[in-house]
CSV table of C-alpha atoms in Angstrom, one decimal:
chain,number,residue,atom,x,y,z
M,1460,MET,CA,180.9,23.8,-136.4
M,1461,ASP,CA,181.9,21.1,-134.0
M,1462,ILE,CA,185.6,20.1,-133.7
M,1463,ILE,CA,185.4,16.5,-134.8
M,1464,PHE,CA,186.9,15.3,-138.0
M,1465,GLU,CA,188.0,12.1,-139.7
M,1466,ILE,CA,191.7,11.8,-140.1
M,1467,GLU,CA,191.5,8.8,-142.4
M,1468,LYS,CA,189.0,6.1,-142.9
M,1469,ASN,CA,187.7,4.9,-139.5
M,1470,LYS,CA,190.0,7.3,-137.5
M,1471,LYS,CA,188.5,10.4,-135.8
M,1472,PHE,CA,189.7,13.3,-133.7
M,1473,LYS,CA,187.3,14.9,-131.2
M,1474,LEU,CA,187.5,17.9,-128.9
M,1475,ARG,CA,184.9,17.9,-126.2
M,1476,VAL,CA,184.0,19.0,-122.7
M,1477,GLY,CA,182.5,17.0,-119.9
M,1478,ALA,CA,180.7,17.9,-116.6
M,1479,ILE,CA,180.9,16.3,-113.2
M,1480,LEU,CA,177.7,17.1,-111.4
M,1481,ILE,CA,177.4,15.5,-108.0
M,1482,HIS,CA,174.3,15.6,-105.8
M,1483,LYS,CA,173.9,13.7,-102.5
M,1484,ASN,CA,177.0,11.5,-103.3
M,1485,ARG,CA,175.5,10.6,-106.7
M,1486,LEU,CA,177.1,11.4,-110.1
M,1487,LEU,CA,175.0,12.3,-113.1
M,1488,VAL,CA,175.8,10.1,-116.1
M,1489,ALA,CA,174.2,10.0,-119.5
M,1490,TYR,CA,173.5,7.6,-122.3
M,1491,ASP,CA,171.7,7.5,-125.6
M,1492,GLU,CA,168.5,5.4,-125.3
M,1493,ASN,CA,169.6,3.5,-128.4
M,1494,ASN,CA,173.0,2.7,-127.0
M,1495,THR,CA,173.1,1.3,-123.5
M,1496,TYR,CA,176.5,-0.3,-124.0
M,1497,TYR,CA,178.2,2.6,-122.0
M,1498,GLN,CA,177.4,5.7,-120.1
M,1499,TYR,CA,179.3,9.0,-120.2
M,1500,LEU,CA,179.5,12.3,-118.4
M,1501,PRO,CA,177.2,15.1,-119.7
M,1502,GLY,CA,178.9,17.4,-122.2
M,1503,GLY,CA,179.6,17.6,-125.8
M,1504,LYS,CA,181.8,18.7,-128.7
M,1505,VAL,CA,183.5,22.1,-128.7
M,1506,GLY,CA,182.6,24.4,-131.5
M,1507,PHE,CA,185.2,26.1,-133.6
M,1508,GLY,CA,186.1,29.4,-131.9
M,1509,GLU,CA,184.3,28.4,-128.7
M,1510,SER,CA,186.2,28.2,-125.3
M,1511,PHE,CA,185.9,25.2,-123.1
M,1512,GLU,CA,184.0,27.3,-120.5
M,1513,GLU,CA,181.6,28.6,-123.1
M,1514,CYS,CA,181.0,25.1,-124.4
M,1515,ILE,CA,180.3,23.4,-121.1
M,1516,LYS,CA,177.8,26.2,-120.2
M,1517,ARG,CA,176.1,25.8,-123.6
M,1518,GLU,CA,176.0,22.0,-123.5
M,1519,ILE,CA,174.6,21.8,-119.9
M,1520,LYS,CA,171.9,24.4,-120.9
M,1521,GLU,CA,171.1,22.5,-124.1
M,1522,GLU,CA,171.0,19.0,-122.6
M,1523,LEU,CA,169.6,19.7,-119.1
M,1524,ASN,CA,168.2,23.2,-119.2
M,1525,LEU,CA,170.5,24.1,-116.3
M,1526,ASP,CA,172.6,27.2,-115.7
M,1527,ILE,CA,176.0,26.6,-114.2
M,1528,LYS,CA,176.6,28.6,-111.0
M,1529,SER,CA,180.2,27.6,-110.6
M,1530,LEU,CA,182.8,25.5,-112.4
M,1531,LYS,CA,186.2,24.2,-111.5
M,1532,GLU,CA,188.7,22.6,-113.8
M,1533,PHE,CA,188.8,18.9,-113.0
M,1534,CYS,CA,191.2,17.4,-115.5
M,1535,LEU,CA,192.4,17.5,-119.1
M,1536,TYR,CA,191.9,14.1,-120.7
M,1537,GLN,CA,193.5,12.6,-123.8
M,1538,GLY,CA,192.1,9.3,-124.8
M,1539,PHE,CA,192.9,6.8,-127.5
M,1540,PHE,CA,190.3,4.1,-128.0
M,1541,PHE,CA,188.1,2.1,-130.3
M,1542,ASN,CA,184.4,3.1,-130.2
M,1543,GLN,CA,182.5,-0.2,-130.6
M,1544,TYR,CA,179.2,1.6,-131.1
M,1545,VAL,CA,180.4,3.4,-134.3
M,1546,LYS,CA,183.3,1.1,-135.1
M,1547,LYS,CA,185.9,3.8,-135.3
M,1548,ASP,CA,189.3,4.6,-133.7
M,1549,TYR,CA,189.3,7.9,-131.7
M,1550,HIS,CA,191.8,10.3,-130.4
M,1551,GLU,CA,189.8,12.5,-128.0
M,1552,VAL,CA,190.9,15.5,-126.0
M,1553,SER,CA,188.4,16.6,-123.4
M,1554,MET,CA,188.3,19.2,-120.6
M,1555,TYR,CA,186.3,18.1,-117.6
M,1556,TYR,CA,184.8,20.4,-115.1
M,1557,LEU,CA,183.3,20.0,-111.6
M,1558,ILE,CA,180.1,22.0,-111.9
M,1559,GLU,CA,177.5,23.3,-109.5
M,1560,THR,CA,173.9,24.3,-110.5
M,1561,GLU,CA,170.7,25.2,-108.8
M,1562,VAL,CA,169.2,22.0,-107.3
M,1563,GLN,CA,166.1,21.0,-109.3
M,1564,PRO,CA,163.2,18.8,-108.3
M,1565,TRP,CA,164.3,16.1,-110.8
M,1566,PHE,CA,167.6,15.7,-108.9
M,1567,GLU,CA,165.7,13.4,-106.6
M,1568,GLN,CA,164.7,11.1,-109.4
M,1569,GLU,CA,166.9,8.2,-110.5
M,1570,ASP,CA,166.4,8.6,-114.3
M,1571,VAL,CA,165.5,11.7,-116.3
M,1572,TYR,CA,164.8,11.9,-120.0
M,1573,PHE,CA,165.6,14.9,-122.2
M,1574,TYR,CA,165.5,15.2,-126.0
M,1575,GLU,CA,168.2,16.6,-128.2
M,1576,GLY,CA,166.3,17.0,-131.4
M,1577,GLU,CA,165.1,13.4,-132.2
M,1578,ARG,CA,167.7,11.8,-129.9
M,1579,LYS,CA,166.4,10.7,-126.6
M,1580,LEU,CA,169.0,11.1,-123.8
M,1581,VAL,CA,168.8,9.3,-120.5
M,1582,PHE,CA,170.4,10.9,-117.5
M,1583,LYS,CA,170.9,8.7,-114.5
M,1584,TRP,CA,172.0,9.5,-110.9
M,1585,VAL,CA,174.5,6.8,-109.8
M,1586,ASP,CA,175.8,6.5,-106.3
M,1587,ILE,CA,179.5,7.2,-106.4
M,1588,ASN,CA,180.2,4.0,-104.4
M,1589,GLU,CA,178.3,1.9,-107.0
M,1590,LEU,CA,180.0,3.3,-110.1
M,1591,ASN,CA,181.9,0.0,-110.7
M,1592,LYS,CA,178.5,-1.6,-111.5
M,1593,TYR,CA,178.2,0.6,-114.6
M,1594,ASN,CA,180.3,1.1,-117.8
M,1595,VAL,CA,180.8,4.8,-117.4
M,1596,LEU,CA,183.5,6.1,-119.7
M,1597,PRO,CA,186.3,7.3,-119.5
M,1598,LYS,CA,187.2,4.8,-116.8
M,1599,LYS,CA,190.2,6.9,-115.5
M,1600,ILE,CA,188.0,9.9,-114.9
M,1601,VAL,CA,185.5,7.7,-113.0
M,1602,ASP,CA,188.4,6.3,-110.9
M,1603,LYS,CA,189.5,9.9,-110.0
M,1604,ILE,CA,185.9,10.7,-108.9
M,1605,LYS,CA,185.6,7.6,-106.8
M,1606,ASP,CA,189.0,8.4,-105.2
M,1607,GLY,CA,187.8,11.8,-104.3
M,1608,ASN,CA,190.7,13.4,-106.1
M,1609,PHE,CA,189.5,16.8,-107.2
M,1610,ASN,CA,192.9,18.3,-107.9
M,1611,PHE,CA,193.4,19.3,-111.6
M,1612,ASN,CA,195.7,17.0,-113.6
M,1613,LEU,CA,196.3,15.5,-117.0
M,1614,ILE,CA,194.9,12.0,-117.6
M,1615,THR,CA,196.0,9.8,-120.5
M,1616,GLU,CA,194.1,6.6,-121.3
M,1617,ASN,CA,195.3,4.4,-124.1
M,1618,ASN,CA,193.0,1.4,-124.7
M,1619,TYR,CA,195.0,-0.2,-127.5
């Protein structure tokens, strides 16, 4: 069972993990084909009883069919925001990891499509120097990547 629950009407708490996968100075971002309003870093919700490390390995295997060779803690994120797509307030806690995997032939493509059940996910390689042209969320994580700051820290983002 995923750790996401409604606190009260239109207010949710979510515990998730995210992956920072960089290849040739390009960052892999994702979005749902039905929601092009924003992009996000690959990952997903943590299951009850699942560690952050177990979760990121599972999510990357499920979404991209990749095995993680190495992972390094990047940041712990706590965000407070209104999700316009689902019209709800969120309190999100996420652990982000810098990951390495075996290079795949599709790493040379710009867009790659994978299915998660019926949901079509689009994964896109974006040049790190051009990230400001996209709406990749969370913004403070993107800024940290653009700055080349790979030291672990806590990031708080309050969009109210």
